[in-house]
PDB file of C-alpha atoms in Angstrom:
ATOM      1  CA  UNK P 840       0.763 -28.890 -27.114  1.00  0.00           C
ATOM      2  CA  UNK P 841       0.655 -25.457 -25.506  1.00  0.00           C
ATOM      3  CA  UNK P 842       3.595 -24.600 -23.284  1.00  0.00           C
ATOM      4  CA  UNK P 843       2.640 -24.181 -19.633  1.00  0.00           C
ATOM      5  CA  UNK P 844       4.172 -21.369 -17.587  1.00  0.00           C
ATOM      6  CA  UNK P 845       5.416 -22.557 -14.174  1.00  0.00           C
ATOM      7  CA  UNK P 846       3.127 -21.392 -11.395  1.00  0.00           C
ATOM      8  CA  UNK P 847       4.527 -18.540  -9.334  1.00  0.00           C
ATOM      9  CA  UNK P 848       5.108 -19.403  -5.685  1.00  0.00           C
ATOM     10  CA  UNK P 849       5.014 -17.136  -2.663  1.00  0.00           C
ATOM     11  CA  UNK P 850       8.787 -17.527  -2.279  1.00  0.00           C
ATOM     12  CA  UNK P 851       9.286 -16.473  -5.901  1.00  0.00           C
ATOM     13  CA  UNK P 852       7.159 -13.411  -5.213  1.00  0.00           C
ATOM     14  CA  UNK P 853       9.291 -12.401  -2.238  1.00  0.00           C
ATOM     15  CA  UNK P 854      12.440 -12.797  -4.316  1.00  0.00           C
ATOM     16  CA  UNK P 855      10.917 -10.684  -7.085  1.00  0.00           C
ATOM     17  CA  UNK P 856      10.282  -7.768  -4.740  1.00  0.00           C
ATOM     18  CA  UNK P 857      13.864  -7.863  -3.486  1.00  0.00           C
ATOM     19  CA  UNK P 858      15.158  -7.343  -7.027  1.00  0.00           C
ATOM     20  CA  UNK P 859      12.654  -4.635  -7.894  1.00  0.00           C
ATOM     21  CA  UNK P 860       9.932  -6.377  -9.883  1.00  0.00           C
ATOM     22  CA  UNK P 861       6.295  -7.186  -9.137  1.00  0.00           C
ATOM     23  CA  UNK P 862       3.474  -9.148 -10.815  1.00  0.00           C
ATOM     24  CA  UNK P 863       0.319  -7.912 -12.482  1.00  0.00           C
ATOM     25  CA  UNK P 864      -2.491  -9.382 -14.560  1.00  0.00           C
ATOM     26  CA  UNK P 865      -4.170  -7.928 -17.625  1.00  0.00           C
ATOM     27  CA  UNK P 866      -7.587  -8.279 -15.985  1.00  0.00           C
ATOM     28  CA  UNK P 867      -9.307  -9.945 -13.055  1.00  0.00           C
ATOM     29  CA  UNK P 868     -10.567 -12.773 -15.274  1.00  0.00           C
ATOM     30  CA  UNK P 869      -7.144 -13.399 -16.853  1.00  0.00           C
ATOM     31  CA  UNK P 870      -5.428 -16.331 -15.079  1.00  0.00           C
ATOM     32  CA  UNK P 871      -1.921 -15.303 -16.184  1.00  0.00           C
ATOM     33  CA  UNK P 872       0.529 -12.964 -14.462  1.00  0.00           C
ATOM     34  CA  UNK P 873       3.395 -10.964 -15.922  1.00  0.00           C
ATOM     35  CA  UNK P 874       6.362  -9.211 -14.309  1.00  0.00           C
ATOM     36  CA  UNK P 875       6.739  -5.429 -14.235  1.00  0.00           C
ATOM     37  CA  UNK P 876       9.798  -3.238 -13.598  1.00  0.00           C
ATOM     38  CA  UNK P 877       8.992   0.400 -14.421  1.00  0.00           C
ATOM     39  CA  UNK P 878      11.682   2.690 -15.818  1.00  0.00           C
ATOM     40  CA  UNK P 879      10.495   5.315 -13.338  1.00  0.00           C
ATOM     41  CA  UNK P 880       9.313   4.153  -9.920  1.00  0.00           C
ATOM     42  CA  UNK P 881       6.712   5.804  -7.759  1.00  0.00           C
ATOM     43  CA  UNK P 882       7.707   6.304  -4.129  1.00  0.00           C
ATOM     44  CA  UNK P 883       6.086   8.177  -1.261  1.00  0.00           C
ATOM     45  CA  UNK P 884       8.678   9.697   1.107  1.00  0.00           C
ATOM     46  CA  UNK P 885       7.784   8.505   4.592  1.00  0.00           C
ATOM     47  CA  UNK P 886       9.184  11.637   6.215  1.00  0.00           C
ATOM     48  CA  UNK P 887       7.634  13.966   3.632  1.00  0.00           C
ATOM     49  CA  UNK P 888       3.946  13.046   3.625  1.00  0.00           C
ATOM     50  CA  UNK P 889       1.743  16.016   2.734  1.00  0.00           C
ATOM     51  CA  UNK P 890      -0.923  16.130   5.431  1.00  0.00           C
ATOM     52  CA  UNK P 891      -3.474  18.844   4.744  1.00  0.00           C
ATOM     53  CA  UNK P 892      -5.333  20.637   7.506  1.00  0.00           C
ATOM     54  CA  UNK P 893      -8.659  19.257   6.336  1.00  0.00           C
ATOM     55  CA  UNK P 894      -7.452  15.671   6.278  1.00  0.00           C
ATOM     56  CA  UNK P 895      -5.746  16.112   9.661  1.00  0.00           C
ATOM     57  CA  UNK P 896      -9.059  17.281  11.145  1.00  0.00           C
ATOM     58  CA  UNK P 897     -10.853  14.275   9.657  1.00  0.00           C
ATOM     59  CA  UNK P 898      -8.260  11.896  11.088  1.00  0.00           C
ATOM     60  CA  UNK P 899      -8.321  13.481  14.553  1.00  0.00           C
ATOM     61  CA  UNK P 900     -12.115  13.343  14.656  1.00  0.00           C
ATOM     62  CA  UNK P 901     -11.877   9.537  14.861  1.00  0.00           C
ATOM     63  CA  UNK P 902     -14.874   9.269  12.581  1.00  0.00           C
ATOM     64  CA  UNK P 903     -13.113   6.237  11.107  1.00  0.00           C
ATOM     65  CA  UNK P 904     -11.740   3.326  13.134  1.00  0.00           C
ATOM     66  CA  UNK P 905      -8.313   2.290  11.827  1.00  0.00           C
ATOM     67  CA  UNK P 906      -6.787  -1.127  12.430  1.00  0.00           C
ATOM     68  CA  UNK P 907      -4.255  -3.380  10.765  1.00  0.00           C
ATOM     69  CA  UNK P 908      -4.057  -7.038   9.759  1.00  0.00           C
ATOM     70  CA  UNK P 909      -7.613  -8.047  10.694  1.00  0.00           C
ATOM     71  CA  UNK P 910      -9.335  -8.609   7.348  1.00  0.00           C
ATOM     72  CA  UNK P 911      -7.105  -9.378   4.373  1.00  0.00           C
ATOM     73  CA  UNK P 912      -9.946 -11.012   2.433  1.00  0.00           C
ATOM     74  CA  UNK P 913     -12.180  -7.989   2.908  1.00  0.00           C
ATOM     75  CA  UNK P 914      -9.446  -5.545   1.906  1.00  0.00           C
ATOM     76  CA  UNK P 915      -8.377  -7.344  -1.265  1.00  0.00           C
ATOM     77  CA  UNK P 916     -12.022  -7.826  -2.242  1.00  0.00           C
ATOM     78  CA  UNK P 917     -12.547  -4.089  -1.843  1.00  0.00           C
ATOM     79  CA  UNK P 918      -9.458  -3.355  -3.937  1.00  0.00           C
ATOM     80  CA  UNK P 919     -10.696  -5.715  -6.662  1.00  0.00           C
ATOM     81  CA  UNK P 920     -14.274  -4.413  -6.769  1.00  0.00           C
ATOM     82  CA  UNK P 921     -15.533  -2.039  -9.473  1.00  0.00           C
ATOM     83  CA  UNK P 922     -15.530   1.625  -8.516  1.00  0.00           C
ATOM     84  CA  UNK P 923     -16.647   4.890 -10.131  1.00  0.00           C
ATOM     85  CA  UNK P 924     -14.635   5.288 -13.322  1.00  0.00           C
ATOM     86  CA  UNK P 925     -13.239   1.762 -13.005  1.00  0.00           C
ATOM     87  CA  UNK P 926     -15.098  -1.336 -14.133  1.00  0.00           C
ATOM     88  CA  UNK P 927     -12.571  -3.759 -12.647  1.00  0.00           C
ATOM     89  CA  UNK P 928      -8.940  -4.245 -11.629  1.00  0.00           C
ATOM     90  CA  UNK P 929      -5.950  -6.442 -12.343  1.00  0.00           C
ATOM     91  CA  UNK P 930      -6.446  -8.438  -9.120  1.00  0.00           C
ATOM     92  CA  UNK P 931      -7.120 -11.984 -10.320  1.00  0.00           C
ATOM     93  CA  UNK P 932      -7.370 -15.336  -8.541  1.00  0.00           C
ATOM     94  CA  UNK P 933      -3.587 -15.871  -8.608  1.00  0.00           C
ATOM     95  CA  UNK P 934      -2.972 -12.491  -6.978  1.00  0.00           C
ATOM     96  CA  UNK P 935      -5.472 -13.362  -4.247  1.00  0.00           C
ATOM     97  CA  UNK P 936      -3.839 -16.755  -3.703  1.00  0.00           C
ATOM     98  CA  UNK P 937      -0.266 -15.484  -3.579  1.00  0.00           C
ATOM     99  CA  UNK P 938      -0.832 -12.456  -1.386  1.00  0.00           C
ATOM    100  CA  UNK P 939      -3.204 -14.414   0.834  1.00  0.00           C
ATOM    101  CA  UNK P 940      -0.427 -16.920   1.502  1.00  0.00           C
ATOM    102  CA  UNK P 941       2.022 -14.109   2.233  1.00  0.00           C
ATOM    103  CA  UNK P 942      -0.500 -12.545   4.608  1.00  0.00           C
ATOM    104  CA  UNK P 943      -0.669 -15.822   6.527  1.00  0.00           C
ATOM    105  CA  UNK P 944       3.150 -15.799   6.665  1.00  0.00           C
ATOM    106  CA  UNK P 945       3.261 -12.233   8.002  1.00  0.00           C
ATOM    107  CA  UNK P 946       4.837 -10.747   4.861  1.00  0.00           C
ATOM    108  CA  UNK P 947       1.719  -8.988   3.574  1.00  0.00           C
ATOM    109  CA  UNK P 948       0.015  -6.436   5.821  1.00  0.00           C
ATOM    110  CA  UNK P 949      -3.216  -4.481   5.655  1.00  0.00           C
ATOM    111  CA  UNK P 950      -4.813  -1.307   6.950  1.00  0.00           C
ATOM    112  CA  UNK P 951      -8.569  -1.427   7.527  1.00  0.00           C
ATOM    113  CA  UNK P 952     -10.750   1.671   7.697  1.00  0.00           C
ATOM    114  CA  UNK P 953     -14.191   1.166   9.231  1.00  0.00           C
ATOM    115  CA  UNK P 954     -17.182   3.416   9.662  1.00  0.00           C
ATOM    116  CA  UNK P 955     -19.844   2.311  12.147  1.00  0.00           C
ATOM    117  CA  UNK P 956     -18.335  -1.177  12.049  1.00  0.00           C
ATOM    118  CA  UNK P 957     -18.421  -1.535   8.249  1.00  0.00           C
ATOM    119  CA  UNK P 958     -15.245  -1.851   6.178  1.00  0.00           C
ATOM    120  CA  UNK P 959     -15.283   1.252   3.951  1.00  0.00           C
ATOM    121  CA  UNK P 960     -11.648   1.549   2.910  1.00  0.00           C
ATOM    122  CA  UNK P 961      -8.226   0.059   3.244  1.00  0.00           C
ATOM    123  CA  UNK P 962      -5.032  -1.051   1.588  1.00  0.00           C
ATOM    124  CA  UNK P 963      -2.516  -3.861   1.512  1.00  0.00           C
ATOM    125  CA  UNK P 964       1.149  -4.296   0.688  1.00  0.00           C
ATOM    126  CA  UNK P 965       4.295  -6.362   1.108  1.00  0.00           C
ATOM    127  CA  UNK P 966       6.809  -5.825   3.911  1.00  0.00           C
ATOM    128  CA  UNK P 967      10.427  -6.988   3.553  1.00  0.00           C
ATOM    129  CA  UNK P 968      13.127  -5.588   5.815  1.00  0.00           C
ATOM    130  CA  UNK P 969      12.683  -1.828   5.946  1.00  0.00           C
ATOM    131  CA  UNK P 970      10.802  -1.653   2.638  1.00  0.00           C
ATOM    132  CA  UNK P 971       7.037  -1.573   2.203  1.00  0.00           C
ATOM    133  CA  UNK P 972       5.598  -2.192  -1.247  1.00  0.00           C
ATOM    134  CA  UNK P 973       2.108  -0.743  -1.534  1.00  0.00           C
ATOM    135  CA  UNK P 974      -0.127  -2.817  -3.769  1.00  0.00           C
ATOM    136  CA  UNK P 975      -3.650  -1.414  -3.853  1.00  0.00           C
ATOM    137  CA  UNK P 976      -6.170   0.572  -1.864  1.00  0.00           C
ATOM    138  CA  UNK P 977      -9.889   1.242  -2.027  1.00  0.00           C
ATOM    139  CA  UNK P 978     -12.553   3.571  -0.699  1.00  0.00           C
ATOM    140  CA  UNK P 979     -16.308   3.223  -0.413  1.00  0.00           C
ATOM    141  CA  UNK P 980     -16.917   6.579   1.282  1.00  0.00           C
ATOM    142  CA  UNK P 981     -15.230   9.969   1.010  1.00  0.00           C
ATOM    143  CA  UNK P 982     -11.779  10.167   2.650  1.00  0.00           C
ATOM    144  CA  UNK P 983     -11.587   6.487   3.671  1.00  0.00           C
ATOM    145  CA  UNK P 984      -8.588   5.599   1.496  1.00  0.00           C
ATOM    146  CA  UNK P 985      -6.872   8.906   2.315  1.00  0.00           C
ATOM    147  CA  UNK P 986      -7.180   8.221   6.024  1.00  0.00           C
ATOM    148  CA  UNK P 987      -5.922   4.659   5.494  1.00  0.00           C
ATOM    149  CA  UNK P 988      -2.903   5.954   3.564  1.00  0.00           C
ATOM    150  CA  UNK P 989      -2.064   8.500   6.247  1.00  0.00           C
ATOM    151  CA  UNK P 990      -2.324   5.755   8.860  1.00  0.00           C
ATOM    152  CA  UNK P 991       0.021   3.550   6.817  1.00  0.00           C
ATOM    153  CA  UNK P 992       2.660   6.271   6.517  1.00  0.00           C
ATOM    154  CA  UNK P 993       2.487   6.992  10.259  1.00  0.00           C
ATOM    155  CA  UNK P 994       2.778   3.267  10.963  1.00  0.00           C
ATOM    156  CA  UNK P 995       5.805   2.919   8.684  1.00  0.00           C
ATOM    157  CA  UNK P 996       7.482   5.954  10.242  1.00  0.00           C
ATOM    158  CA  UNK P 997       6.946   4.563  13.738  1.00  0.00           C
ATOM    159  CA  UNK P 998       8.159   1.129  12.658  1.00  0.00           C
ATOM    160  CA  UNK P 999      11.460   2.315  11.248  1.00  0.00           C
ATOM    161  CA  UNK P1000      10.761   1.750   7.538  1.00  0.00           C
ATOM    162  CA  UNK P1001      13.030   3.420   4.982  1.00  0.00           C
ATOM    163  CA  UNK P1002      11.053   3.012   1.744  1.00  0.00           C
ATOM    164  CA  UNK P1003       7.397   3.169   0.691  1.00  0.00           C
ATOM    165  CA  UNK P1004       7.181   1.926  -2.899  1.00  0.00           C
ATOM    166  CA  UNK P1005       3.952   2.887  -4.696  1.00  0.00           C
ATOM    167  CA  UNK P1006       5.010   1.244  -8.003  1.00  0.00           C
ATOM    168  CA  UNK P1007       3.609   4.055 -10.148  1.00  0.00           C
ATOM    169  CA  UNK P1008       2.966   7.738  -9.489  1.00  0.00           C
ATOM    170  CA  UNK P1009      -0.638   8.882  -9.830  1.00  0.00           C
ATOM    171  CA  UNK P1010      -2.019  12.388  -9.527  1.00  0.00           C
ATOM    172  CA  UNK P1011      -3.699  11.276  -6.299  1.00  0.00           C
ATOM    173  CA  UNK P1012      -0.422  10.076  -4.743  1.00  0.00           C
ATOM    174  CA  UNK P1013       1.358  13.191  -5.965  1.00  0.00           C
ATOM    175  CA  UNK P1014      -0.900  15.310  -3.764  1.00  0.00           C
ATOM    176  CA  UNK P1015       0.507  13.484  -0.745  1.00  0.00           C
ATOM    177  CA  UNK P1016       4.137  13.982  -1.739  1.00  0.00           C
ATOM    178  CA  UNK P1017       4.640  11.042  -4.066  1.00  0.00           C
ATOM    179  CA  UNK P1018       7.448  11.343  -6.608  1.00  0.00           C
ATOM    180  CA  UNK P1019       9.021   9.341  -9.424  1.00  0.00           C
ATOM    181  CA  UNK P1020      12.645   8.259  -9.312  1.00  0.00           C
ATOM    182  CA  UNK P1021      14.765   6.547 -12.007  1.00  0.00           C
ATOM    183  CA  UNK P1022      15.186   2.773 -11.837  1.00  0.00           C
ATOM    184  CA  UNK P1023      18.884   2.957 -10.893  1.00  0.00           C
ATOM    185  CA  UNK P1024      18.175   5.254  -7.939  1.00  0.00           C
ATOM    186  CA  UNK P1025      15.244   3.086  -6.881  1.00  0.00           C
ATOM    187  CA  UNK P1026      17.445  -0.008  -6.861  1.00  0.00           C
ATOM    188  CA  UNK P1027      19.981   1.709  -4.609  1.00  0.00           C
ATOM    189  CA  UNK P1028      17.276   2.858  -2.183  1.00  0.00           C
ATOM    190  CA  UNK P1029      15.707  -0.593  -2.258  1.00  0.00           C
ATOM    191  CA  UNK P1030      19.002  -2.257  -1.341  1.00  0.00           C
ATOM    192  CA  UNK P1031      19.437   0.101   1.613  1.00  0.00           C
ATOM    193  CA  UNK P1032      15.871  -0.460   2.806  1.00  0.00           C
ATOM    194  CA  UNK P1033      16.100  -4.248   2.541  1.00  0.00           C
ATOM    195  CA  UNK P1034      19.179  -4.211   4.772  1.00  0.00           C
ATOM    196  CA  UNK P1035      17.252  -2.364   7.501  1.00  0.00           C
ATOM    197  CA  UNK P1036      14.965  -3.898  10.104  1.00  0.00           C
ATOM    198  CA  UNK P1037      11.452  -2.604  10.746  1.00  0.00           C
ATOM    199  CA  UNK P1038       8.384  -3.500  12.798  1.00  0.00           C
ATOM    200  CA  UNK P1039       4.963  -3.015  11.211  1.00  0.00           C
ATOM    201  CA  UNK P1040       3.196  -3.560  14.532  1.00  0.00           C
ATOM    202  CA  UNK P1041       5.202  -1.084  16.631  1.00  0.00           C
ATOM    203  CA  UNK P1042       2.489   1.532  16.078  1.00  0.00           C
ATOM    204  CA  UNK P1043      -0.271  -0.845  17.145  1.00  0.00           C
ATOM    205  CA  UNK P1044      -0.957  -4.566  17.268  1.00  0.00           C
ATOM    206  CA  UNK P1045      -3.353  -6.308  14.850  1.00  0.00           C
ATOM    207  CA  UNK P1046      -6.914  -5.284  15.700  1.00  0.00           C
ATOM    208  CA  UNK P1047      -5.879  -2.396  17.947  1.00  0.00           C
ATOM    209  CA  UNK P1048      -7.710   0.812  17.024  1.00  0.00           C
ATOM    210  CA  UNK P1049      -5.185   3.630  16.670  1.00  0.00           C
ATOM    211  CA  UNK P1050      -6.399   7.077  17.685  1.00  0.00           C
ATOM    212  CA  UNK P1051      -6.285   9.704  14.984  1.00  0.00           C
ATOM    213  CA  UNK P1052      -4.348  12.125  17.177  1.00  0.00           C
ATOM    214  CA  UNK P1053      -1.449   9.670  17.240  1.00  0.00           C
ATOM    215  CA  UNK P1054      -1.459   9.513  13.450  1.00  0.00           C
ATOM    216  CA  UNK P1055      -1.434  13.275  12.935  1.00  0.00           C
ATOM    217  CA  UNK P1056       1.209  13.751  15.628  1.00  0.00           C
ATOM    218  CA  UNK P1057       3.435  11.245  13.877  1.00  0.00           C
ATOM    219  CA  UNK P1058       2.927  12.974  10.534  1.00  0.00           C
ATOM    220  CA  UNK P1059       3.514  16.511  11.752  1.00  0.00           C
ATOM    221  CA  UNK P1060       0.083  17.645  12.880  1.00  0.00           C
ATOM    222  CA  UNK P1061      -1.501  20.447  10.854  1.00  0.00           C
ATOM    223  CA  UNK P1062       1.358  20.965   8.432  1.00  0.00           C
ATOM    224  CA  UNK P1063      -0.244  22.939   5.583  1.00  0.00           C
ATOM    225  CA  UNK P1064       0.365  21.844   2.007  1.00  0.00           C
ATOM    226  CA  UNK P1065      -0.464  22.966  -1.497  1.00  0.00           C
ATOM    227  CA  UNK P1066      -3.839  21.665  -2.598  1.00  0.00           C
ATOM    228  CA  UNK P1067      -5.150  21.716   0.969  1.00  0.00           C
ATOM    229  CA  UNK P1068      -8.782  21.980  -0.092  1.00  0.00           C
ATOM    230  CA  UNK P1069      -8.559  18.888  -2.292  1.00  0.00           C
ATOM    231  CA  UNK P1070      -6.889  16.457   0.088  1.00  0.00           C
TER     232      UNK P1070
END
């Protein structure tokens, strides 16, 4: 008889984040999860976000309407959907179940980016103490995920967060100031962040549209950065 792996619970998931590990699946149609603890961890310094002039102008134009915690199902569906250069993701049914439960408990939060009322981008992640663990983001139109990320960083800064964990460092995140740190340093920063208190909704309540000017002001306005034309 095949050995059955105990089903992961939402409480187990919270505990995992507090010790520096997170779950993934091989593919969306794979029912199993496995634990990951990278040797080098991707983090995005909350006080060092690279906001280009072009992106700042896009945010201040209020072309996109940015909210939080209004549509978890829509956001995770967007993150799981195929995209150019990506036929699918690791977001399987268990991931949807677990993070959906944590959303209902107020541990998972979202950012929604809408254009003319339609959800065109967004992200979700886990909030524990003063640490925010970014999980996934998506974009259906140009700049939507970038604007959502900038909104998240502004929200975390306003809420008193100490750590934005991106799990891995990608070239895309590197353009915004993302860096890799060794596991031992990550664990120390994680412990400090978990001991802090933070408020995800201090920058705006669920469903409240946050004006772009508030976001850019929080992030330092028109601070120029390398790669300005590409971000």
